[in-house]
mmCIF file of C-alpha atoms in Angstrom:
data_model
loop_
_atom_site.group_PDB
_atom_site.id
_atom_site.type_symbol
_atom_site.label_atom_id
_atom_site.label_comp_id
_atom_site.label_asym_id
_atom_site.label_seq_id
_atom_site.Cartn_x
_atom_site.Cartn_y
_atom_site.Cartn_z
ATOM 1 C CA MET A 1 -12.576 3.682 49.983
ATOM 2 C CA LYS A 2 -15.330 4.848 47.902
ATOM 3 C CA ALA A 3 -12.589 7.756 47.284
ATOM 4 C CA PHE A 4 -10.369 5.432 45.952
ATOM 5 C CA ILE A 5 -12.646 4.001 43.876
ATOM 6 C CA TYR A 6 -13.401 7.350 42.394
ATOM 7 C CA PHE A 7 -10.003 7.744 41.746
ATOM 8 C CA LEU A 8 -8.827 4.553 39.997
ATOM 9 C CA VAL A 9 -12.067 5.174 37.493
ATOM 10 C CA LEU A 10 -10.699 8.787 36.725
ATOM 11 C CA VAL A 11 -7.103 7.351 36.490
ATOM 12 C CA CYS A 12 -8.563 5.042 33.962
ATOM 13 C CA LEU A 13 -10.697 7.369 32.230
ATOM 14 C CA CYS A 14 -7.939 9.764 31.866
ATOM 15 C CA GLY A 15 -5.622 6.887 30.385
ATOM 16 C CA CYS A 16 -8.312 5.181 27.538
ATOM 17 C CA SER A 17 -9.021 9.374 26.708
ATOM 18 C CA LYS A 18 -5.351 9.659 25.987
ATOM 19 C CA LYS A 19 -4.952 6.139 24.072
ATOM 20 C CA LEU A 20 -8.218 7.196 22.250
ATOM 21 C CA SER A 21 -7.197 10.759 21.233
ATOM 22 C CA THR A 22 -4.303 9.171 19.599
ATOM 23 C CA LYS A 23 -6.665 7.185 17.853
ATOM 24 C CA ASP A 24 -9.275 9.051 16.488
ATOM 25 C CA TYR A 25 -6.583 11.705 15.449
ATOM 26 C CA VAL A 26 -4.860 8.989 13.367
ATOM 27 C CA VAL A 27 -7.887 7.764 12.283
ATOM 28 C CA GLU A 28 -8.976 11.472 11.502
ATOM 29 C CA LYS A 29 -5.715 12.062 9.910
ATOM 30 C CA MET A 30 -6.026 9.019 7.739
ATOM 31 C CA ASN A 31 -9.755 9.182 6.307
ATOM 32 C CA LYS A 32 -8.448 13.391 5.479
ATOM 33 C CA ASP A 33 -5.470 11.673 4.009
ATOM 34 C CA MET A 34 -7.592 9.371 1.794
ATOM 35 C CA SER A 35 -9.708 11.208 0.365
ATOM 36 C CA SER A 36 -6.646 13.765 -1.322
ATOM 37 C CA ALA A 37 -4.885 10.526 -2.282
ATOM 38 C CA VAL A 38 -4.230 9.775 -5.616
ATOM 39 C CA ARG A 39 -2.606 6.282 -5.217
ATOM 40 C CA PHE A 40 -3.613 3.886 -3.050
ATOM 41 C CA ILE A 41 -0.914 1.119 -3.414
ATOM 42 C CA ARG A 42 -1.496 -2.420 -1.601
ATOM 43 C CA LEU A 43 1.811 -4.740 -1.448
ATOM 44 C CA THR A 44 -0.117 -8.498 -1.766
ATOM 45 C CA GLU A 45 1.328 -11.737 -2.698
ATOM 46 C CA ALA A 46 -2.865 -12.058 -3.335
ATOM 47 C CA ASP A 47 -5.434 -11.437 -6.011
ATOM 48 C CA ASP A 48 -7.999 -10.555 -4.049
ATOM 49 C CA THR A 49 -9.340 -7.017 -3.112
ATOM 50 C CA LEU A 50 -8.758 -5.042 -0.154
ATOM 51 C CA ASP A 51 -11.576 -4.583 1.952
ATOM 52 C CA LEU A 52 -10.742 -2.072 4.627
ATOM 53 C CA SER A 53 -14.051 -2.451 6.733
ATOM 54 C CA LYS A 54 -13.161 -6.222 6.923
ATOM 55 C CA CYS A 55 -10.108 -5.661 8.827
ATOM 56 C CA HIS A 56 -9.449 -5.550 12.535
ATOM 57 C CA PRO A 57 -7.398 -2.555 13.540
ATOM 58 C CA ILE A 58 -5.125 -3.392 16.560
ATOM 59 C CA ASP A 59 -3.022 -0.451 17.264
ATOM 60 C CA TYR A 60 -2.541 3.177 15.886
ATOM 61 C CA PHE A 61 0.658 5.557 15.197
ATOM 62 C CA ARG A 62 1.205 9.232 14.523
ATOM 63 C CA THR A 63 5.458 9.853 14.037
ATOM 64 C CA LEU A 64 7.322 11.959 12.661
ATOM 65 C CA THR A 65 9.144 10.746 9.462
ATOM 66 C CA PRO A 66 13.141 11.104 8.847
ATOM 67 C CA ALA A 67 13.903 13.250 6.064
ATOM 68 C CA GLY A 68 14.631 11.598 2.737
ATOM 69 C CA ARG A 69 17.224 12.979 -0.095
ATOM 70 C CA TYR A 70 14.590 14.840 -1.483
ATOM 71 C CA CYS A 71 11.825 15.723 1.261
ATOM 72 C CA ASP A 72 11.746 17.301 4.565
ATOM 73 C CA MET A 73 10.423 15.207 7.633
ATOM 74 C CA SER A 74 7.005 14.331 7.934
ATOM 75 C CA GLU A 75 3.837 13.823 9.795
ATOM 76 C CA CYS A 76 2.792 9.562 9.708
ATOM 77 C CA VAL A 77 -0.007 8.200 10.532
ATOM 78 C CA ALA A 78 0.130 4.495 10.923
ATOM 79 C CA ILE A 79 -2.882 1.508 11.477
ATOM 80 C CA LEU A 80 -1.598 -2.078 12.733
ATOM 81 C CA TYR A 81 -4.296 -4.236 11.584
ATOM 82 C CA LYS A 82 -4.457 -7.712 12.168
ATOM 83 C CA GLU A 83 -4.270 -8.772 8.608
ATOM 84 C CA GLY A 84 -1.512 -5.531 7.648
ATOM 85 C CA LEU A 85 -0.228 -2.329 7.859
ATOM 86 C CA LEU A 86 -1.907 0.626 6.849
ATOM 87 C CA TYR A 87 0.092 4.096 6.425
ATOM 88 C CA SER A 88 -0.084 7.443 4.681
ATOM 89 C CA VAL A 89 2.347 10.269 4.660
ATOM 90 C CA SER A 90 1.121 13.695 5.024
ATOM 91 C CA GLY A 91 1.526 15.520 1.222
ATOM 92 C CA SER A 92 2.947 12.385 -0.213
ATOM 93 C CA GLY A 93 -0.437 11.911 -2.176
ATOM 94 C CA ALA A 94 -0.343 8.225 -1.530
ATOM 95 C CA VAL A 95 -1.657 5.461 0.990
ATOM 96 C CA TYR A 96 -0.495 2.284 1.932
ATOM 97 C CA PHE A 97 -1.386 -0.889 2.692
ATOM 98 C CA PHE A 98 1.405 -3.738 3.465
ATOM 99 C CA ASP A 99 -0.172 -7.359 4.039
ATOM 100 C CA ASN A 100 1.246 -9.198 7.038
ATOM 101 C CA SER A 101 3.419 -11.278 4.352
ATOM 102 C CA MET A 102 5.192 -8.492 2.943
ATOM 103 C CA LEU A 103 6.569 -7.004 6.489
ATOM 104 C CA LYS A 104 9.291 -8.405 7.972
ATOM 105 C CA THR A 105 7.772 -7.667 11.864
ATOM 106 C CA ARG A 106 4.822 -6.496 13.136
ATOM 107 C CA TYR A 107 5.902 -5.708 16.347
ATOM 108 C CA GLY A 108 7.352 -2.094 16.909
ATOM 109 C CA ILE A 109 6.687 1.770 16.503
ATOM 110 C CA PHE A 110 5.808 2.117 12.502
ATOM 111 C CA SER A 111 6.661 5.128 10.646
ATOM 112 C CA ALA A 112 7.517 5.301 7.030
ATOM 113 C CA ILE A 113 11.282 6.725 5.236
ATOM 114 C CA PRO A 114 11.344 7.988 2.121
ATOM 115 C CA THR A 115 12.851 6.367 -0.903
ATOM 116 C CA ASP A 116 15.017 8.717 -3.579
ATOM 117 C CA ASP A 117 12.264 8.054 -6.157
ATOM 118 C CA ASN A 118 9.998 9.847 -3.729
ATOM 119 C CA TYR A 119 8.292 6.445 -2.077
ATOM 120 C CA TRP A 120 7.769 5.797 1.294
ATOM 121 C CA MET A 121 8.723 2.251 3.007
ATOM 122 C CA PRO A 122 7.156 1.396 6.302
ATOM 123 C CA ALA A 123 9.731 1.268 8.711
ATOM 124 C CA THR A 124 9.832 0.992 12.345
ATOM 125 C CA VAL A 125 11.492 3.728 14.759
ATOM 126 C CA THR A 126 13.413 3.347 17.955
ATOM 127 C CA PHE A 127 14.702 6.576 19.793
ATOM 128 C CA ASP A 128 16.729 7.932 22.591
ATOM 129 C CA GLU A 129 16.862 11.377 23.991
ATOM 130 C CA TYR A 130 19.233 12.556 21.060
ATOM 131 C CA VAL A 131 18.782 9.806 17.679
ATOM 132 C CA ALA A 132 16.054 8.435 16.206
ATOM 133 C CA ALA A 133 16.643 5.685 14.175
ATOM 134 C CA TYR A 134 13.975 3.838 11.398
ATOM 135 C CA GLU A 135 14.443 0.261 10.185
ATOM 136 C CA CYS A 136 13.022 -0.024 7.164
ATOM 137 C CA VAL A 137 10.780 -3.377 7.125
ATOM 138 C CA ALA A 138 9.266 -3.766 3.905
ATOM 139 C CA ASN A 139 10.409 -7.620 3.525
ATOM 140 C CA LYS A 140 12.668 -8.691 0.592
ATOM 141 C CA THR A 141 14.280 -5.195 0.874
ATOM 142 C CA ASN A 142 18.212 -5.045 1.544
ATOM 143 C CA ARG A 143 18.938 -3.736 5.031
ATOM 144 C CA LEU A 144 18.013 0.131 5.101
ATOM 145 C CA ILE A 145 18.216 2.490 8.414
ATOM 146 C CA TYR A 146 17.427 6.900 8.630
ATOM 147 C CA THR A 147 18.821 8.229 11.451
ATOM 148 C CA GLU A 148 17.309 11.848 12.512
ATOM 149 C CA ASN A 149 18.076 14.038 15.254
ATOM 150 C CA ILE A 150 15.438 14.343 18.325
ATOM 151 C CA ASP A 151 16.187 18.592 18.542
ATOM 152 C CA ARG A 152 15.436 19.090 14.605
ATOM 153 C CA GLN A 153 12.567 16.615 14.831
ATOM 154 C CA ARG A 154 11.126 18.767 17.736
ATOM 155 C CA GLN A 155 12.133 21.931 15.960
ATOM 156 C CA LYS A 156 10.016 20.631 12.951
ATOM 157 C CA LEU A 157 6.874 20.050 15.193
ATOM 158 C CA ILE A 158 7.274 23.465 16.683
ATOM 159 C CA ASP A 159 7.934 24.771 12.865
ATOM 160 C CA MET A 160 4.784 22.728 11.554
ATOM 161 C CA GLY A 161 2.492 24.338 14.474
ATOM 162 C CA VAL A 162 1.870 21.107 16.540
ATOM 163 C CA LYS A 163 1.244 22.713 19.779
ATOM 164 C CA ASP A 164 0.784 19.880 22.181
ATOM 165 C CA PHE A 165 3.217 17.455 21.945
ATOM 166 C CA ASP A 166 5.136 15.262 24.278
ATOM 167 C CA PRO A 167 8.920 16.557 23.683
ATOM 168 C CA TYR A 168 10.609 13.497 25.419
ATOM 169 C CA SER A 169 8.034 11.182 23.067
ATOM 170 C CA VAL A 170 9.394 12.289 19.709
ATOM 171 C CA PRO A 171 9.588 11.025 16.818
ATOM 172 C CA LEU A 172 6.209 9.682 18.226
ATOM 173 C CA ILE A 173 3.703 12.645 18.082
ATOM 174 C CA GLU A 174 1.898 12.236 21.404
ATOM 175 C CA PRO A 175 -0.255 14.860 23.592
ATOM 176 C CA ASN A 176 1.862 16.348 26.401
ATOM 177 C CA MET B 1 -11.737 4.215 4.688
ATOM 178 C CA SER B 2 -13.707 1.182 3.374
ATOM 179 C CA ARG B 3 -14.267 2.978 -0.288
ATOM 180 C CA VAL B 4 -10.971 3.020 -1.253
ATOM 181 C CA GLN B 5 -10.296 1.071 -3.844
ATOM 182 C CA PHE B 6 -5.969 -0.208 -3.198
ATOM 183 C CA GLU B 7 -4.205 -1.710 -6.198
ATOM 184 C CA ASN B 8 -2.806 -4.744 -5.681
ATOM 185 C CA TYR B 9 1.397 -4.902 -6.180
ATOM 186 C CA SER B 10 3.908 -7.757 -5.342
ATOM 187 C CA SER B 11 6.796 -5.438 -4.825
ATOM 188 C CA MET B 12 7.724 -1.511 -4.056
ATOM 189 C CA LYS B 13 9.552 -2.326 -8.140
ATOM 190 C CA GLU B 14 6.500 -2.840 -9.218
ATOM 191 C CA VAL B 15 5.001 -0.268 -7.547
ATOM 192 C CA LYS B 16 7.654 1.967 -9.044
ATOM 193 C CA GLU B 17 8.409 0.614 -12.570
ATOM 194 C CA GLY B 18 4.108 -0.415 -12.954
ATOM 195 C CA LYS B 19 2.930 -4.040 -13.295
ATOM 196 C CA SER B 20 3.322 -5.924 -16.820
ATOM 197 C CA LEU B 21 0.467 -6.683 -19.042
ATOM 198 C CA ASP B 22 -1.144 -9.618 -18.932
ATOM 199 C CA ARG B 23 0.402 -10.829 -22.410
ATOM 200 C CA THR B 24 -2.342 -13.899 -22.770
ATOM 201 C CA LYS B 25 -5.011 -11.121 -23.386
ATOM 202 C CA PHE B 26 -2.717 -9.274 -26.494
ATOM 203 C CA VAL B 27 -4.935 -10.345 -29.777
ATOM 204 C CA LEU B 28 -3.179 -10.434 -32.864
ATOM 205 C CA PRO B 29 -3.668 -9.948 -36.720
ATOM 206 C CA LYS B 30 -5.355 -12.947 -38.294
ATOM 207 C CA ASP B 31 -2.946 -11.997 -41.679
ATOM 208 C CA ASP B 32 -0.221 -9.683 -43.020
ATOM 209 C CA SER B 33 -3.121 -7.762 -45.412
ATOM 210 C CA SER B 34 -2.843 -4.742 -42.854
ATOM 211 C CA PHE B 35 0.812 -4.525 -42.896
ATOM 212 C CA GLY B 36 2.155 -2.875 -46.051
ATOM 213 C CA LYS B 37 4.819 -4.283 -48.510
ATOM 214 C CA LYS B 38 6.846 -6.828 -47.561
ATOM 215 C CA LEU B 39 10.203 -5.070 -46.973
ATOM 216 C CA PHE B 40 12.644 -8.054 -46.356
ATOM 217 C CA SER B 41 12.960 -11.774 -44.387
ATOM 218 C CA GLU B 42 15.831 -13.767 -42.197
ATOM 219 C CA LYS B 43 15.815 -17.057 -41.289
ATOM 220 C CA THR B 44 17.591 -17.247 -37.434
ATOM 221 C CA ILE B 45 17.815 -19.695 -35.003
ATOM 222 C CA CYS B 46 15.763 -19.600 -32.027
ATOM 223 C CA PHE B 47 15.532 -21.980 -28.950
ATOM 224 C CA THR B 48 12.167 -23.390 -26.840
ATOM 225 C CA ASP B 49 12.064 -23.288 -23.396
ATOM 226 C CA TYR B 50 15.064 -23.310 -21.392
ATOM 227 C CA THR B 51 15.314 -26.217 -19.632
ATOM 228 C CA THR B 52 17.833 -28.985 -19.844
ATOM 229 C CA SER B 53 15.220 -31.732 -21.119
ATOM 230 C CA LYS B 54 13.413 -29.517 -23.445
ATOM 231 C CA LEU B 55 15.325 -27.281 -24.899
ATOM 232 C CA ALA B 56 15.727 -27.130 -28.992
ATOM 233 C CA ALA B 57 17.290 -25.437 -31.304
ATOM 234 C CA LYS B 58 14.874 -24.188 -34.296
ATOM 235 C CA THR B 59 14.602 -22.635 -37.694
ATOM 236 C CA CYS B 60 12.809 -19.144 -37.081
ATOM 237 C CA THR B 61 11.398 -17.220 -40.407
ATOM 238 C CA ALA B 62 10.796 -14.019 -40.263
ATOM 239 C CA VAL B 63 8.951 -11.362 -43.176
ATOM 240 C CA ILE B 64 9.190 -7.865 -42.228
ATOM 241 C CA TYR B 65 6.914 -5.847 -43.675
ATOM 242 C CA GLU B 66 6.508 -1.728 -43.472
ATOM 243 C CA LYS B 67 3.770 -2.306 -40.468
ATOM 244 C CA GLY B 68 4.288 -5.450 -39.272
ATOM 245 C CA VAL B 69 6.446 -8.510 -39.010
ATOM 246 C CA SER B 70 5.433 -12.065 -39.377
ATOM 247 C CA ILE B 71 7.109 -15.053 -37.156
ATOM 248 C CA GLU B 72 7.264 -18.417 -38.519
ATOM 249 C CA VAL B 73 8.588 -21.169 -36.610
ATOM 250 C CA ASN B 74 8.042 -24.685 -36.677
ATOM 251 C CA GLY B 75 5.353 -24.569 -39.235
ATOM 252 C CA HIS B 76 3.283 -22.182 -36.766
ATOM 253 C CA LYS B 77 3.438 -18.716 -38.820
ATOM 254 C CA SER B 78 1.637 -15.676 -36.438
ATOM 255 C CA TYR B 79 1.558 -11.964 -37.167
ATOM 256 C CA PHE B 80 2.221 -9.268 -35.381
ATOM 257 C CA ASP B 81 1.541 -5.223 -35.974
ATOM 258 C CA ALA B 82 3.574 -2.264 -35.956
ATOM 259 C CA LYS B 83 1.298 -0.801 -33.017
ATOM 260 C CA GLY B 84 2.946 -3.535 -30.740
ATOM 261 C CA MET B 85 6.052 -3.672 -31.612
ATOM 262 C CA ASP B 86 9.145 -1.525 -30.126
ATOM 263 C CA ALA B 87 10.126 -1.262 -33.456
ATOM 264 C CA ILE B 88 10.264 -2.969 -36.970
ATOM 265 C CA PRO B 89 14.014 -3.467 -38.592
ATOM 266 C CA PHE B 90 13.348 -1.377 -41.752
ATOM 267 C CA LYS B 91 16.908 -1.351 -42.591
ATOM 268 C CA LYS B 92 18.092 -5.255 -41.255
ATOM 269 C CA GLU B 93 20.062 -2.832 -38.250
ATOM 270 C CA PHE B 94 18.956 -5.674 -35.721
ATOM 271 C CA THR B 95 18.169 -9.325 -36.158
ATOM 272 C CA LEU B 96 14.881 -9.922 -36.043
ATOM 273 C CA THR B 97 14.233 -14.025 -34.392
ATOM 274 C CA ALA B 98 11.900 -15.312 -32.633
ATOM 275 C CA MET B 99 10.965 -16.855 -28.564
ATOM 276 C CA PRO B 100 8.572 -18.791 -26.830
ATOM 277 C CA SER B 101 5.658 -16.692 -26.038
ATOM 278 C CA GLU B 102 2.120 -17.417 -24.056
ATOM 279 C CA ILE B 103 0.273 -14.834 -26.119
ATOM 280 C CA PRO B 104 -2.941 -16.472 -28.063
ATOM 281 C CA ASP B 105 -2.114 -18.212 -31.082
ATOM 282 C CA ALA B 106 1.255 -17.450 -31.265
ATOM 283 C CA PRO B 107 4.102 -19.938 -29.306
ATOM 284 C CA TRP B 108 6.571 -18.063 -30.649
ATOM 285 C CA GLN B 109 7.237 -14.080 -30.305
ATOM 286 C CA PRO B 110 9.370 -11.397 -31.766
ATOM 287 C CA ALA B 111 12.464 -10.728 -30.164
ATOM 288 C CA VAL B 112 16.198 -9.335 -30.700
ATOM 289 C CA ILE B 113 19.247 -10.432 -29.168
ATOM 290 C CA ILE B 114 21.232 -8.002 -26.758
ATOM 291 C CA LEU B 115 24.847 -8.341 -25.211
ATOM 292 C CA GLU B 116 25.653 -10.576 -28.637
ATOM 293 C CA ASP B 117 29.252 -9.932 -27.886
ATOM 294 C CA GLU B 118 29.404 -11.586 -24.192
ATOM 295 C CA THR B 119 30.965 -14.439 -24.370
ATOM 296 C CA ASP B 120 29.202 -16.348 -22.021
ATOM 297 C CA TYR B 121 25.248 -15.811 -22.930
ATOM 298 C CA TRP B 122 23.061 -13.518 -25.112
ATOM 299 C CA ILE B 123 19.845 -12.555 -24.351
ATOM 300 C CA TYR B 124 16.874 -12.625 -26.714
ATOM 301 C CA THR B 125 13.929 -10.272 -25.145
ATOM 302 C CA SER B 126 10.667 -9.518 -26.932
ATOM 303 C CA LEU B 127 10.038 -7.103 -29.540
ATOM 304 C CA TYR B 128 6.160 -7.076 -28.885
ATOM 305 C CA ASN B 129 4.883 -5.620 -26.017
ATOM 306 C CA LYS B 130 2.371 -3.336 -26.634
ATOM 307 C CA GLY B 131 4.227 -0.261 -24.866
ATOM 308 C CA ASP B 132 5.075 -2.436 -21.484
ATOM 309 C CA TYR B 133 7.957 -2.339 -19.495
ATOM 310 C CA HIS B 134 8.380 -5.057 -19.129
ATOM 311 C CA ARG B 135 10.365 -6.899 -21.740
ATOM 312 C CA GLN B 136 10.217 -10.794 -21.612
ATOM 313 C CA VAL B 137 13.618 -12.350 -21.553
ATOM 314 C CA GLN B 138 15.286 -15.857 -22.675
ATOM 315 C CA ARG B 139 18.759 -16.281 -21.533
ATOM 316 C CA ILE B 140 21.085 -18.181 -24.124
ATOM 317 C CA GLU B 141 23.943 -19.538 -22.418
ATOM 318 C CA GLY B 142 26.612 -21.901 -24.431
ATOM 319 C CA TRP B 143 25.181 -25.087 -23.534
ATOM 320 C CA CYS B 144 22.438 -23.993 -25.392
ATOM 321 C CA TRP B 145 24.449 -22.988 -28.826
ATOM 322 C CA GLY B 146 26.322 -26.608 -27.968
ATOM 323 C CA VAL B 147 22.370 -27.898 -28.097
ATOM 324 C CA ALA B 148 21.905 -26.048 -31.927
ATOM 325 C CA ARG B 149 25.626 -27.668 -32.699
ATOM 326 C CA ALA B 150 24.705 -30.825 -32.106
ATOM 327 C CA GLN B 151 21.197 -30.017 -34.242
ATOM 328 C CA GLY B 152 23.406 -28.942 -37.037
ATOM 329 C CA TYR B 153 23.345 -25.199 -36.732
ATOM 330 C CA LYS B 154 26.752 -23.298 -36.995
ATOM 331 C CA TYR B 155 28.199 -23.189 -33.505
ATOM 332 C CA LYS B 156 27.400 -18.827 -32.430
ATOM 333 C CA SER B 157 26.124 -17.961 -35.406
ATOM 334 C CA LEU B 158 22.724 -16.554 -35.263
ATOM 335 C CA ARG B 159 21.864 -16.301 -38.859
ATOM 336 C CA VAL B 160 21.129 -19.891 -40.427
ATOM 337 C CA ASN B 161 22.220 -19.367 -44.116
#
């Protein structure tokens, strides 16, 4: 019985640490992106000032975006708050916060898709073993879907020097 | 993260094109003393705000100077300096008229007509924008001209003779 309890605790710790590591990575990366960003863009219907310290984080995502017409696949980190979605894409120089009212959905794996004019729109991504499909979730926009080959994404992660990722969870970047 | 100051936008279009300036904060000259030489003046038809119950045609008298214009509608005269204007029609190359405005002390603002060859409608677009990309527009459709004609204006002729 004692051994079983130890086993349970160990399983719990492993599970928690895995989730925490994604959270820690995303928070650290978001802080880094914010320190180098030149634009902080909030999509809102309100006039008030956004204070992230008063927002309530719920979930954390680290993903690979699709490639756009003028850009390659990039790493995206996103934090889903009770109040909205915060995300940034490596190298974009911008951090975005979409209030809930500006999002079509709050459910799914959050990433971003590029626009032709060099902005990034919030997107949810679904995938199987071959293809990742990204759908824009910004409100008041026409249906916008990007697809990306999973093998290309795996190769991209290797090219980026990401060593520890689960090849079966791509475009989610999760520890193996 | 908490120290970051976000800019509020209502759409990605606004993010891309920039926010429109708050026209209620525009400050206009009080007179034409800094406008230089008077070049010419013209009288045109302009329209009040575009609702069926309130729509009325008015006569706008615009005076064009070297460095500004004045607009007079309903006995109210306002002065607009060249720094806020997208262009001044030095040689009558386009017609200067007026459209409603929310600029303080200026119920009417200078406007030009685009799409005047269209048979269905004309667009009056703001000329005093202080560099703002977002032009204000007033759509004048056939029935608006009907209102003007009922008031005695010449149908579909912008200039008042």
